[in-house]
One Martini backbone bead per residue (centre of mass of N, CA, C, O) as a GRO file, in nm:
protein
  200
    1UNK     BB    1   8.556  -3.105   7.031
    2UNK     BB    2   8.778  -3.132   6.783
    3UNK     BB    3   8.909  -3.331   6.559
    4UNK     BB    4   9.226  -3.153   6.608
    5UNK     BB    5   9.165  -3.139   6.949
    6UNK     BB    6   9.259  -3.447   7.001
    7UNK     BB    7   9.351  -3.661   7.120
    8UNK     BB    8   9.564  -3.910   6.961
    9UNK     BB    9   9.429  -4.156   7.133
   10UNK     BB   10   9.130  -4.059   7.062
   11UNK     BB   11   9.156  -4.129   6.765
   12UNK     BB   12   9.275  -4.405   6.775
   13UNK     BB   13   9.018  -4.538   6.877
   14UNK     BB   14   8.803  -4.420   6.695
   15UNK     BB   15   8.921  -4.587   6.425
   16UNK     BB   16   8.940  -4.793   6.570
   17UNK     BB   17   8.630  -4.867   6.584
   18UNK     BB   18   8.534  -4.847   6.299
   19UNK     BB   19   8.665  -5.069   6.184
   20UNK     BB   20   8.491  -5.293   6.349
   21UNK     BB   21   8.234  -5.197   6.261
   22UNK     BB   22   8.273  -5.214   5.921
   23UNK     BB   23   8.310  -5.528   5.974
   24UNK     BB   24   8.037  -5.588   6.087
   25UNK     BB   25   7.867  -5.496   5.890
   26UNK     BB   26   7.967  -5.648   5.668
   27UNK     BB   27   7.894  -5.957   5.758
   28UNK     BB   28   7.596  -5.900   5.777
   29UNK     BB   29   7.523  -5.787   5.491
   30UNK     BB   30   7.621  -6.074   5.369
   31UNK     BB   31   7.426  -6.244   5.545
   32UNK     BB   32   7.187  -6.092   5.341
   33UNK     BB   33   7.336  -6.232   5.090
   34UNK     BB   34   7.412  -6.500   5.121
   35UNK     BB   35   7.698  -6.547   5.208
   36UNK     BB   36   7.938  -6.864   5.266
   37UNK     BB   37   8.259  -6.689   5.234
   38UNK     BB   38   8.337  -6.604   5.535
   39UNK     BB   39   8.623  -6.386   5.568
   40UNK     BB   40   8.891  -6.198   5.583
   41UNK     BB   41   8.932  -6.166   5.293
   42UNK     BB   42   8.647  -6.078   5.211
   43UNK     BB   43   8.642  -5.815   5.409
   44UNK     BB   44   8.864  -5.679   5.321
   45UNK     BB   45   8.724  -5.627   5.022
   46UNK     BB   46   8.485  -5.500   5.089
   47UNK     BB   47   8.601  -5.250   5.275
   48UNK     BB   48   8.927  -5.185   5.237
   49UNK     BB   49   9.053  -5.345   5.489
   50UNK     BB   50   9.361  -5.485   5.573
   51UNK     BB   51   9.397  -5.803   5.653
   52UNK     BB   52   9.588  -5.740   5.918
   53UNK     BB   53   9.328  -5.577   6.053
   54UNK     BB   54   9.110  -5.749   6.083
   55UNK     BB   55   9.291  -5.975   6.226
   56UNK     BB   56   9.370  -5.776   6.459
   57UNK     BB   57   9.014  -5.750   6.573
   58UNK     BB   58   8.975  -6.071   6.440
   59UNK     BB   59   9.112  -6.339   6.457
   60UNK     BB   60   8.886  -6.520   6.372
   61UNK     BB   61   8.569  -6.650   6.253
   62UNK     BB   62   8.408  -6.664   6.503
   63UNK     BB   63   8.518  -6.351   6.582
   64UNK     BB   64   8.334  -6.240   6.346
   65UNK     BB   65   8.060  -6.339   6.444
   66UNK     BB   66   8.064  -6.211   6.716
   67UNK     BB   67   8.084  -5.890   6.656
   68UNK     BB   68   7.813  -5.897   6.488
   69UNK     BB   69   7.646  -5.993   6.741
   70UNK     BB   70   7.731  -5.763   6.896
   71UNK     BB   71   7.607  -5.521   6.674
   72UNK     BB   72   7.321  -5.597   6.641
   73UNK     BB   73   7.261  -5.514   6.974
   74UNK     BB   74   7.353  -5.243   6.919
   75UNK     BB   75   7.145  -5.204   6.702
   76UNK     BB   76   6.888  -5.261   6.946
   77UNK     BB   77   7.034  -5.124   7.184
   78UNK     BB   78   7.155  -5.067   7.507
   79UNK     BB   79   6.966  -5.304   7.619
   80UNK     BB   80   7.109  -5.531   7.440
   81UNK     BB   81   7.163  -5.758   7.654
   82UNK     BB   82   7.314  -5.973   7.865
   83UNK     BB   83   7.223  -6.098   8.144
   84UNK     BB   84   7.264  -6.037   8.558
   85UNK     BB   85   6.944  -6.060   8.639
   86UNK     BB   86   6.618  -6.086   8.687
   87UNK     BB   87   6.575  -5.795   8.569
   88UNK     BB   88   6.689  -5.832   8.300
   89UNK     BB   89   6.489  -6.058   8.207
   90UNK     BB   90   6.236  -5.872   8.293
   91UNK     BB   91   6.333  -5.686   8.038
   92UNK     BB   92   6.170  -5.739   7.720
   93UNK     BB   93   6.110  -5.491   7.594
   94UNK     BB   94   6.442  -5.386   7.501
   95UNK     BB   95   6.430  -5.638   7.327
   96UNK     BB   96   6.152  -5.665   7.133
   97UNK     BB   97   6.151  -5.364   7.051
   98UNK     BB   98   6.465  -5.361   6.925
   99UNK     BB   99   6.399  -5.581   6.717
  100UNK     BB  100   6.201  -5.447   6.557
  101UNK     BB  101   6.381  -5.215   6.442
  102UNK     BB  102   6.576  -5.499   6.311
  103UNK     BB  103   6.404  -5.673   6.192
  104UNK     BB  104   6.584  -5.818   5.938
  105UNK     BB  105   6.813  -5.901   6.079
  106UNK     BB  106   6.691  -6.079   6.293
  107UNK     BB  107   6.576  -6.285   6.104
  108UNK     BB  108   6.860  -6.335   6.003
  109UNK     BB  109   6.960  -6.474   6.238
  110UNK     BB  110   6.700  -6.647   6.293
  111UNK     BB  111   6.675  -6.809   6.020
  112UNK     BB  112   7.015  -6.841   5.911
  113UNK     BB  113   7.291  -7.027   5.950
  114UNK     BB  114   7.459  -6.785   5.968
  115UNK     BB  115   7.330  -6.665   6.203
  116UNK     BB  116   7.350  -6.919   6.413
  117UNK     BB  117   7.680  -6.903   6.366
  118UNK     BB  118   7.691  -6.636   6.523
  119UNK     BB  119   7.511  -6.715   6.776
  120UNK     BB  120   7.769  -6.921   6.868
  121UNK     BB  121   7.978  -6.758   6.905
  122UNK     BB  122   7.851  -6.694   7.218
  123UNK     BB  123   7.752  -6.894   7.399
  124UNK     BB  124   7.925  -6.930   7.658
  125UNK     BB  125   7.842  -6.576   7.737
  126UNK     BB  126   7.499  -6.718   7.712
  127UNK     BB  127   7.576  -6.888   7.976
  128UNK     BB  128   7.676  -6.744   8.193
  129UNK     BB  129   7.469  -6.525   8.192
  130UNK     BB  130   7.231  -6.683   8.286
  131UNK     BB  131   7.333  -6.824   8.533
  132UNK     BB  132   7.377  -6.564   8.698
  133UNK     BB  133   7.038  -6.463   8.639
  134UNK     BB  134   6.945  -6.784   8.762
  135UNK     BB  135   7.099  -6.885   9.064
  136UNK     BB  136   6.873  -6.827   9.272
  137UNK     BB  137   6.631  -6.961   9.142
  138UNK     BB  138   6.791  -7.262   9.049
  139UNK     BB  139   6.969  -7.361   9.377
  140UNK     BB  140   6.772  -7.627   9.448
  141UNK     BB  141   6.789  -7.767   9.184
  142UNK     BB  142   6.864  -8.033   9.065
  143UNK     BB  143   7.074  -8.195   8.834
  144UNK     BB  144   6.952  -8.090   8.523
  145UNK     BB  145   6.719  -7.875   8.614
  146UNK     BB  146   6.901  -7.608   8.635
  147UNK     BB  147   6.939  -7.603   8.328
  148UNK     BB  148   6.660  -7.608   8.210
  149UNK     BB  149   6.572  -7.361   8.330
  150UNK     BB  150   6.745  -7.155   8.224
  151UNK     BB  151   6.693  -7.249   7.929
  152UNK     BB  152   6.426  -7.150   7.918
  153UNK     BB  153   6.466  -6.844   8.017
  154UNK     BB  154   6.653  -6.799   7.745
  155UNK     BB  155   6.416  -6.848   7.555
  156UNK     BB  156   6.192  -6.627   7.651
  157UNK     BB  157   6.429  -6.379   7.646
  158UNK     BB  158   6.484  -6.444   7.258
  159UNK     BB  159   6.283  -6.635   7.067
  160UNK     BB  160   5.976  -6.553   7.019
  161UNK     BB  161   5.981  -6.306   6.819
  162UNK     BB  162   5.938  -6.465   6.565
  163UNK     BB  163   5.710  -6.651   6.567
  164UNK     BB  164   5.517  -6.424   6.725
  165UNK     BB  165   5.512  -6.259   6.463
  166UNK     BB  166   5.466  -6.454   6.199
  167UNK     BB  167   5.192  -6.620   6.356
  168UNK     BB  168   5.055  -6.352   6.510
  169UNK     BB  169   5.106  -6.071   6.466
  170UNK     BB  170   5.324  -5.944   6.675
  171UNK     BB  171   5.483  -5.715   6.846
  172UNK     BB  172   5.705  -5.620   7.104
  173UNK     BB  173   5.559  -5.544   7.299
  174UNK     BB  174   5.366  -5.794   7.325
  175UNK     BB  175   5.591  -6.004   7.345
  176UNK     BB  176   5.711  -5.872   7.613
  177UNK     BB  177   5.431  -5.941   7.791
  178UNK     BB  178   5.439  -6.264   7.747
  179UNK     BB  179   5.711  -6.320   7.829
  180UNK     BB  180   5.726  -6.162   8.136
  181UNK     BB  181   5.535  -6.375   8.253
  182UNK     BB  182   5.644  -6.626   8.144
  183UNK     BB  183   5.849  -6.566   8.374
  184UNK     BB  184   5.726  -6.485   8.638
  185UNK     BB  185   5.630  -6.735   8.655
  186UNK     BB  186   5.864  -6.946   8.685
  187UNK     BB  187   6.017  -6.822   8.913
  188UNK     BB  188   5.735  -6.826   9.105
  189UNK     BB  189   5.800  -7.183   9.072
  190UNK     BB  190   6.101  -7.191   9.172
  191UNK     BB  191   6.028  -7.070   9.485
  192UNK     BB  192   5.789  -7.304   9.565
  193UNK     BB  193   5.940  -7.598   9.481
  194UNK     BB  194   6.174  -7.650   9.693
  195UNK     BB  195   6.349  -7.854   9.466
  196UNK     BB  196   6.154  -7.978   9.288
  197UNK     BB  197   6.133  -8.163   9.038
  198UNK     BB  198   5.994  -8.025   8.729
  199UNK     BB  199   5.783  -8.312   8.745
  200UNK     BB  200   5.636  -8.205   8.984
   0.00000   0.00000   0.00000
């Protein structure tokens, strides 16, 4: 269908998405650039797009962190999600060779300031999401070690790819092999120790 032949609202549906889009993308970019003054109004000046436009995407700046982080895993593949199950936990190639795809870019989020708070903008969203896929598996541990274990588990499942990359020389392949072990393991251990604490 071309796109004349569109109905009006697949058209206007079109326009906001791109216009998300070229939004996150210019917030990356600016923290390539290294700017620390990212706003609405600078956003707008970057891109061309209306400041009430901006605003009408992404409400303040957290959301505009949430967006580009959104966006992020968007650009290393459709399967580079926040997991729902034990599947996706252990499915770390789809990680971290998304991740060698747009290895500047990644590296940039995990290792500056901004990049930081672009991923603590979704904290919530990857404590849910996590706390979801490793529910069963560290349902009998008493609490706060049912909190460790998931946050190891969410350490594992995308942590490990900038220092095993930078200080080992290893690939995406590489680092999914040796990550999906390593969460096999846990998961192994955890449904063996039958509730008994971590340091047991």
């Amino acid at each position: 269908m071309t796109a004349d032949l569109q109905p009006a609202s697949t058209l206007r549906e079109q326009k906001k998405n791109d216009a998300r889009t070229k939004i996150a993308d210019a917030v990356i970019q600016m923290m390539a650039d290294g700017r620390t003054d990212i706003s609405h109004d600078v956003v707008a000046e970057v891109t061309g797009i209306s400041r009430r436009t901006v605003y009408r995407h992404f409400a303040d700046r957290e959301a505009l962190f949430s967006g580009a982080s959104t966006r992020v895993r968007e650009l290393a593949g459709n399967r580079v999600t926040f997991p729902s199950s034990e599947k996706d936990l252990l499915d770390t190639a789809a990680i971290y060779e998304g991740f060698d795809r747009i290895a500047p870019i990644v590296t940039l989020v995990r290792s500056t300031p901004q990049g930081r708070a672009m991923r603590k903008s979704q904290k919530l969203e990857r404590q849910e999401s996590y706390r979801a896929a490793t529910a069963d598996a560290v349902k009998d541990l008493p609490e706060p070690d049912r909190t460790l274990a998931t946050a190891m588990l969410q350490v594992l499942h995308t942590t490990p790819w900038l220092e095993m990359r930078d200080h080992w020389d290893l690939n995406g392949e590489q680092i999914a092999r040796a990550t999906a072990w390593a969460i096999r393991t846990l998961l192994n251990d955890l449904r063996t120790r039958k509730g008994k604490p971590l340091d047991q």
